[in-house]
Amino acid sequence: MLSILQLIVDAAASVLGGVLLLRFWMQVTRVRPPAPVAQFTFTLSDWLVRPLRRIVPGMGGYDWASLIGAFLVVVLATSVLLLQGASGEVVFLMAVFRFLNWIIYGFMALLIIDAVFSWVNPNAPLAPFISALNYPLLRPIRRVVPLIGGIDLSVLVALLLLQVVQIVLGRLFF
């Protein structure tokens, strides 16, 4: 029964946490989302971000309330482990690990979506938005990795680097 509860909590937390992380990353990259994306993101997350902004104001031009909100969501989702007998310390460390994994998976998803758009429909309405979100990740890689036969391999390199980071994190935490 706990595994079903864990599945439901994780699914809901992943969607909400992903939206909060997207909201933070849009602010960091200063990318204005298309209207449907903005409406979905802000409608789903305003109930948490607005009260958090009273406690944690934006500093340095960043919406820290969104990032902290995402971390609180992952802590709450991970606290289901308390029902299985895990200690508070284990739950917190697992929450930090899961939070960092959510960030990595979010970047991977954006990179994959960007690659699919570039192959299938580069003129899709969301393509410029996704490309702009990926630009800060790909810019340093594109300086080092040249085009090979007119093909940009920076997305592949970025995905590999993110997987390396994920493996290193796994070794650090476990």
PDB file of C-alpha atoms in Angstrom:
ATOM      1  CA  MET A   1       0.000   0.000   0.000  1.00  0.00           C
ATOM      2  CA  LEU A   2       2.895   2.362   0.741  1.00  0.00           C
ATOM      3  CA  SER A   3       4.314   1.838  -2.739  1.00  0.00           C
ATOM      4  CA  ILE A   4       1.022   3.017  -4.274  1.00  0.00           C
ATOM      5  CA  LEU A   5       1.029   6.077  -2.004  1.00  0.00           C
ATOM      6  CA  GLN A   6       4.671   6.728  -2.953  1.00  0.00           C
ATOM      7  CA  LEU A   7       3.813   6.483  -6.661  1.00  0.00           C
ATOM      8  CA  ILE A   8       0.920   8.947  -6.403  1.00  0.00           C
ATOM      9  CA  VAL A   9       2.867  11.407  -4.255  1.00  0.00           C
ATOM     10  CA  ASP A  10       5.924  11.196  -6.526  1.00  0.00           C
ATOM     11  CA  ALA A  11       3.853  11.752  -9.675  1.00  0.00           C
ATOM     12  CA  ALA A  12       2.119  14.830  -8.277  1.00  0.00           C
ATOM     13  CA  ALA A  13       5.330  16.169  -6.740  1.00  0.00           C
ATOM     14  CA  SER A  14       7.282  15.660  -9.962  1.00  0.00           C
ATOM     15  CA  VAL A  15       4.797  17.696 -11.990  1.00  0.00           C
ATOM     16  CA  LEU A  16       4.614  20.511  -9.440  1.00  0.00           C
ATOM     17  CA  GLY A  17       8.357  20.469  -8.779  1.00  0.00           C
ATOM     18  CA  GLY A  18       9.112  20.470 -12.495  1.00  0.00           C
ATOM     19  CA  VAL A  19       6.836  23.459 -13.042  1.00  0.00           C
ATOM     20  CA  LEU A  20       8.487  25.334 -10.163  1.00  0.00           C
ATOM     21  CA  LEU A  21      11.957  24.579 -11.527  1.00  0.00           C
ATOM     22  CA  LEU A  22      10.856  25.668 -15.006  1.00  0.00           C
ATOM     23  CA  ARG A  23       9.506  28.892 -13.530  1.00  0.00           C
ATOM     24  CA  PHE A  24      12.851  29.526 -11.824  1.00  0.00           C
ATOM     25  CA  TRP A  25      14.868  28.684 -14.967  1.00  0.00           C
ATOM     26  CA  MET A  26      12.701  30.969 -17.123  1.00  0.00           C
ATOM     27  CA  GLN A  27      13.529  33.781 -14.696  1.00  0.00           C
ATOM     28  CA  VAL A  28      17.250  32.951 -14.694  1.00  0.00           C
ATOM     29  CA  THR A  29      17.464  32.862 -18.490  1.00  0.00           C
ATOM     30  CA  ARG A  30      15.112  35.840 -18.838  1.00  0.00           C
ATOM     31  CA  VAL A  31      13.000  33.939 -21.348  1.00  0.00           C
ATOM     32  CA  ARG A  32       9.411  35.016 -21.780  1.00  0.00           C
ATOM     33  CA  PRO A  33       7.244  31.919 -22.175  1.00  0.00           C
ATOM     34  CA  PRO A  34       4.498  31.598 -24.784  1.00  0.00           C
ATOM     35  CA  ALA A  35       1.050  32.368 -23.365  1.00  0.00           C
ATOM     36  CA  PRO A  36      -0.118  28.745 -22.886  1.00  0.00           C
ATOM     37  CA  VAL A  37       3.111  27.775 -21.115  1.00  0.00           C
ATOM     38  CA  ALA A  38       2.967  30.872 -18.923  1.00  0.00           C
ATOM     39  CA  GLN A  39      -0.666  30.299 -18.030  1.00  0.00           C
ATOM     40  CA  PHE A  40      -0.039  26.643 -17.128  1.00  0.00           C
ATOM     41  CA  THR A  41       3.122  27.403 -15.155  1.00  0.00           C
ATOM     42  CA  PHE A  42       1.783  30.321 -13.179  1.00  0.00           C
ATOM     43  CA  THR A  43      -1.662  28.825 -12.558  1.00  0.00           C
ATOM     44  CA  LEU A  44      -0.143  25.623 -11.206  1.00  0.00           C
ATOM     45  CA  SER A  45       2.480  27.275  -9.021  1.00  0.00           C
ATOM     46  CA  ASP A  46       1.189  30.680  -7.860  1.00  0.00           C
ATOM     47  CA  TRP A  47      -0.532  29.215  -4.800  1.00  0.00           C
ATOM     48  CA  LEU A  48       2.901  28.255  -3.434  1.00  0.00           C
ATOM     49  CA  VAL A  49       5.206  30.901  -4.902  1.00  0.00           C
ATOM     50  CA  ARG A  50       3.243  34.003  -3.883  1.00  0.00           C
ATOM     51  CA  PRO A  51       3.176  33.228  -0.143  1.00  0.00           C
ATOM     52  CA  LEU A  52       6.836  32.156  -0.244  1.00  0.00           C
ATOM     53  CA  ARG A  53       7.785  35.504  -1.800  1.00  0.00           C
ATOM     54  CA  ARG A  54       6.660  37.220   1.390  1.00  0.00           C
ATOM     55  CA  ILE A  55       9.207  35.143   3.309  1.00  0.00           C
ATOM     56  CA  VAL A  56      11.909  34.832   0.626  1.00  0.00           C
ATOM     57  CA  PRO A  57      12.035  37.907  -1.591  1.00  0.00           C
ATOM     58  CA  GLY A  58      13.758  37.748  -4.942  1.00  0.00           C
ATOM     59  CA  MET A  59      17.426  38.661  -4.699  1.00  0.00           C
ATOM     60  CA  GLY A  60      19.845  39.243  -7.523  1.00  0.00           C
ATOM     61  CA  GLY A  61      17.002  39.224 -10.025  1.00  0.00           C
ATOM     62  CA  TYR A  62      16.123  35.584  -9.302  1.00  0.00           C
ATOM     63  CA  ASP A  63      12.823  34.144  -8.133  1.00  0.00           C
ATOM     64  CA  TRP A  64      14.155  32.203  -5.137  1.00  0.00           C
ATOM     65  CA  ALA A  65      10.629  31.436  -3.975  1.00  0.00           C
ATOM     66  CA  SER A  66      10.156  29.124  -6.972  1.00  0.00           C
ATOM     67  CA  LEU A  67      13.394  27.262  -6.302  1.00  0.00           C
ATOM     68  CA  ILE A  68      12.712  26.933  -2.575  1.00  0.00           C
ATOM     69  CA  GLY A  69       9.145  25.886  -3.366  1.00  0.00           C
ATOM     70  CA  ALA A  70      10.476  23.091  -5.577  1.00  0.00           C
ATOM     71  CA  PHE A  71      12.775  21.967  -2.778  1.00  0.00           C
ATOM     72  CA  LEU A  72       9.908  21.998  -0.265  1.00  0.00           C
ATOM     73  CA  VAL A  73       7.833  19.878  -2.661  1.00  0.00           C
ATOM     74  CA  VAL A  74      10.609  17.300  -2.955  1.00  0.00           C
ATOM     75  CA  VAL A  75      11.083  17.255   0.834  1.00  0.00           C
ATOM     76  CA  LEU A  76       7.369  16.658   1.350  1.00  0.00           C
ATOM     77  CA  ALA A  77       7.315  13.934  -1.306  1.00  0.00           C
ATOM     78  CA  THR A  78      10.360  12.262   0.201  1.00  0.00           C
ATOM     79  CA  SER A  79       8.891  12.405   3.695  1.00  0.00           C
ATOM     80  CA  VAL A  80       6.734   9.414   2.724  1.00  0.00           C
ATOM     81  CA  LEU A  81       9.898   7.454   3.594  1.00  0.00           C
ATOM     82  CA  LEU A  82       9.233   8.334   7.229  1.00  0.00           C
ATOM     83  CA  LEU A  83       6.259   5.976   7.058  1.00  0.00           C
ATOM     84  CA  GLN A  84       8.690   3.230   6.083  1.00  0.00           C
ATOM     85  CA  GLY A  85      10.857   3.886   9.142  1.00  0.00           C
ATOM     86  CA  ALA A  86      13.554   6.122   7.635  1.00  0.00           C
ATOM     87  CA  SER A  87      15.179   8.714   9.881  1.00  0.00           C
ATOM     88  CA  GLY A  88      14.786  12.452   9.340  1.00  0.00           C
ATOM     89  CA  GLU A  89      18.431  12.732   8.308  1.00  0.00           C
ATOM     90  CA  VAL A  90      18.024  10.039   5.656  1.00  0.00           C
ATOM     91  CA  VAL A  91      14.860  11.712   4.364  1.00  0.00           C
ATOM     92  CA  PHE A  92      16.616  15.088   4.102  1.00  0.00           C
ATOM     93  CA  LEU A  93      19.662  13.653   2.301  1.00  0.00           C
ATOM     94  CA  MET A  94      17.405  11.711  -0.042  1.00  0.00           C
ATOM     95  CA  ALA A  95      15.408  14.892  -0.694  1.00  0.00           C
ATOM     96  CA  VAL A  96      18.571  16.805  -1.608  1.00  0.00           C
ATOM     97  CA  PHE A  97      19.628  13.977  -3.932  1.00  0.00           C
ATOM     98  CA  ARG A  98      16.188  13.823  -5.559  1.00  0.00           C
ATOM     99  CA  PHE A  99      16.091  17.621  -5.936  1.00  0.00           C
ATOM    100  CA  LEU A 100      19.422  17.646  -7.752  1.00  0.00           C
ATOM    101  CA  ASN A 101      18.203  14.741  -9.911  1.00  0.00           C
ATOM    102  CA  TRP A 102      15.024  16.669 -10.775  1.00  0.00           C
ATOM    103  CA  ILE A 103      17.179  19.564 -11.960  1.00  0.00           C
ATOM    104  CA  ILE A 104      19.351  17.270 -14.079  1.00  0.00           C
ATOM    105  CA  TYR A 105      16.343  15.453 -15.544  1.00  0.00           C
ATOM    106  CA  GLY A 106      14.710  18.798 -16.300  1.00  0.00           C
ATOM    107  CA  PHE A 107      17.757  19.926 -18.265  1.00  0.00           C
ATOM    108  CA  MET A 108      17.856  16.571 -20.067  1.00  0.00           C
ATOM    109  CA  ALA A 109      14.197  16.881 -21.006  1.00  0.00           C
ATOM    110  CA  LEU A 110      14.707  20.396 -22.371  1.00  0.00           C
ATOM    111  CA  LEU A 111      17.692  19.220 -24.422  1.00  0.00           C
ATOM    112  CA  ILE A 112      15.799  16.245 -25.852  1.00  0.00           C
ATOM    113  CA  ILE A 113      12.782  18.397 -26.708  1.00  0.00           C
ATOM    114  CA  ASP A 114      15.105  20.873 -28.426  1.00  0.00           C
ATOM    115  CA  ALA A 115      16.730  18.084 -30.453  1.00  0.00           C
ATOM    116  CA  VAL A 116      13.362  16.691 -31.494  1.00  0.00           C
ATOM    117  CA  PHE A 117      12.173  20.141 -32.558  1.00  0.00           C
ATOM    118  CA  SER A 118      15.331  20.686 -34.602  1.00  0.00           C
ATOM    119  CA  TRP A 119      14.794  17.389 -36.453  1.00  0.00           C
ATOM    120  CA  VAL A 120      11.009  17.340 -36.821  1.00  0.00           C
ATOM    121  CA  ASN A 121       9.797  20.940 -36.927  1.00  0.00           C
ATOM    122  CA  PRO A 122      12.310  23.718 -36.242  1.00  0.00           C
ATOM    123  CA  ASN A 123       9.568  26.272 -36.900  1.00  0.00           C
ATOM    124  CA  ALA A 124       7.258  24.951 -34.180  1.00  0.00           C
ATOM    125  CA  PRO A 125       5.832  27.698 -31.948  1.00  0.00           C
ATOM    126  CA  LEU A 126       7.616  26.356 -28.851  1.00  0.00           C
ATOM    127  CA  ALA A 127      10.981  25.770 -30.576  1.00  0.00           C
ATOM    128  CA  PRO A 128      12.439  29.279 -29.960  1.00  0.00           C
ATOM    129  CA  PHE A 129      11.310  29.143 -26.321  1.00  0.00           C
ATOM    130  CA  ILE A 130      12.988  25.766 -25.702  1.00  0.00           C
ATOM    131  CA  SER A 131      16.133  26.849 -27.574  1.00  0.00           C
ATOM    132  CA  ALA A 132      16.367  29.984 -25.451  1.00  0.00           C
ATOM    133  CA  LEU A 133      16.067  27.906 -22.264  1.00  0.00           C
ATOM    134  CA  ASN A 134      18.886  25.639 -23.473  1.00  0.00           C
ATOM    135  CA  TYR A 135      21.171  28.398 -24.694  1.00  0.00           C
ATOM    136  CA  PRO A 136      23.004  28.947 -21.356  1.00  0.00           C
ATOM    137  CA  LEU A 137      23.754  25.220 -21.158  1.00  0.00           C
ATOM    138  CA  LEU A 138      24.874  24.841 -24.756  1.00  0.00           C
ATOM    139  CA  ARG A 139      26.819  28.089 -25.232  1.00  0.00           C
ATOM    140  CA  PRO A 140      30.003  26.952 -23.412  1.00  0.00           C
ATOM    141  CA  ILE A 141      29.888  23.547 -25.095  1.00  0.00           C
ATOM    142  CA  ARG A 142      29.467  25.089 -28.542  1.00  0.00           C
ATOM    143  CA  ARG A 143      32.644  27.099 -27.967  1.00  0.00           C
ATOM    144  CA  VAL A 144      34.585  23.847 -27.555  1.00  0.00           C
ATOM    145  CA  VAL A 145      32.734  21.378 -29.814  1.00  0.00           C
ATOM    146  CA  PRO A 146      32.706  22.494 -33.452  1.00  0.00           C
ATOM    147  CA  LEU A 147      30.041  21.632 -35.995  1.00  0.00           C
ATOM    148  CA  ILE A 148      30.898  18.302 -37.590  1.00  0.00           C
ATOM    149  CA  GLY A 149      29.606  18.041 -41.138  1.00  0.00           C
ATOM    150  CA  GLY A 150      27.118  20.802 -40.373  1.00  0.00           C
ATOM    151  CA  ILE A 151      25.697  18.862 -37.419  1.00  0.00           C
ATOM    152  CA  ASP A 152      25.644  20.399 -33.950  1.00  0.00           C
ATOM    153  CA  LEU A 153      26.706  17.764 -31.416  1.00  0.00           C
ATOM    154  CA  SER A 154      26.532  20.122 -28.442  1.00  0.00           C
ATOM    155  CA  VAL A 155      23.194  18.675 -27.286  1.00  0.00           C
ATOM    156  CA  LEU A 156      24.680  15.169 -27.254  1.00  0.00           C
ATOM    157  CA  VAL A 157      27.732  16.386 -25.321  1.00  0.00           C
ATOM    158  CA  ALA A 158      25.489  18.227 -22.846  1.00  0.00           C
ATOM    159  CA  LEU A 159      23.409  15.081 -22.290  1.00  0.00           C
ATOM    160  CA  LEU A 160      26.551  13.044 -21.677  1.00  0.00           C
ATOM    161  CA  LEU A 161      27.902  15.623 -19.230  1.00  0.00           C
ATOM    162  CA  LEU A 162      24.601  15.696 -17.352  1.00  0.00           C
ATOM    163  CA  GLN A 163      24.703  11.909 -17.075  1.00  0.00           C
ATOM    164  CA  VAL A 164      28.262  12.110 -15.717  1.00  0.00           C
ATOM    165  CA  VAL A 165      27.084  14.633 -13.118  1.00  0.00           C
ATOM    166  CA  GLN A 166      24.236  12.301 -12.232  1.00  0.00           C
ATOM    167  CA  ILE A 167      26.618   9.363 -11.732  1.00  0.00           C
ATOM    168  CA  VAL A 168      28.928  11.491  -9.578  1.00  0.00           C
ATOM    169  CA  LEU A 169      25.971  12.624  -7.454  1.00  0.00           C
ATOM    170  CA  GLY A 170      24.874   9.014  -7.028  1.00  0.00           C
ATOM    171  CA  ARG A 171      28.355   8.091  -5.790  1.00  0.00           C
ATOM    172  CA  LEU A 172      28.429  11.041  -3.402  1.00  0.00           C
ATOM    173  CA  PHE A 173      25.088  10.222  -1.826  1.00  0.00           C
ATOM    174  CA  PHE A 174      25.225   6.445  -1.807  1.00  0.00           C
TER     175      PHE A 174
END
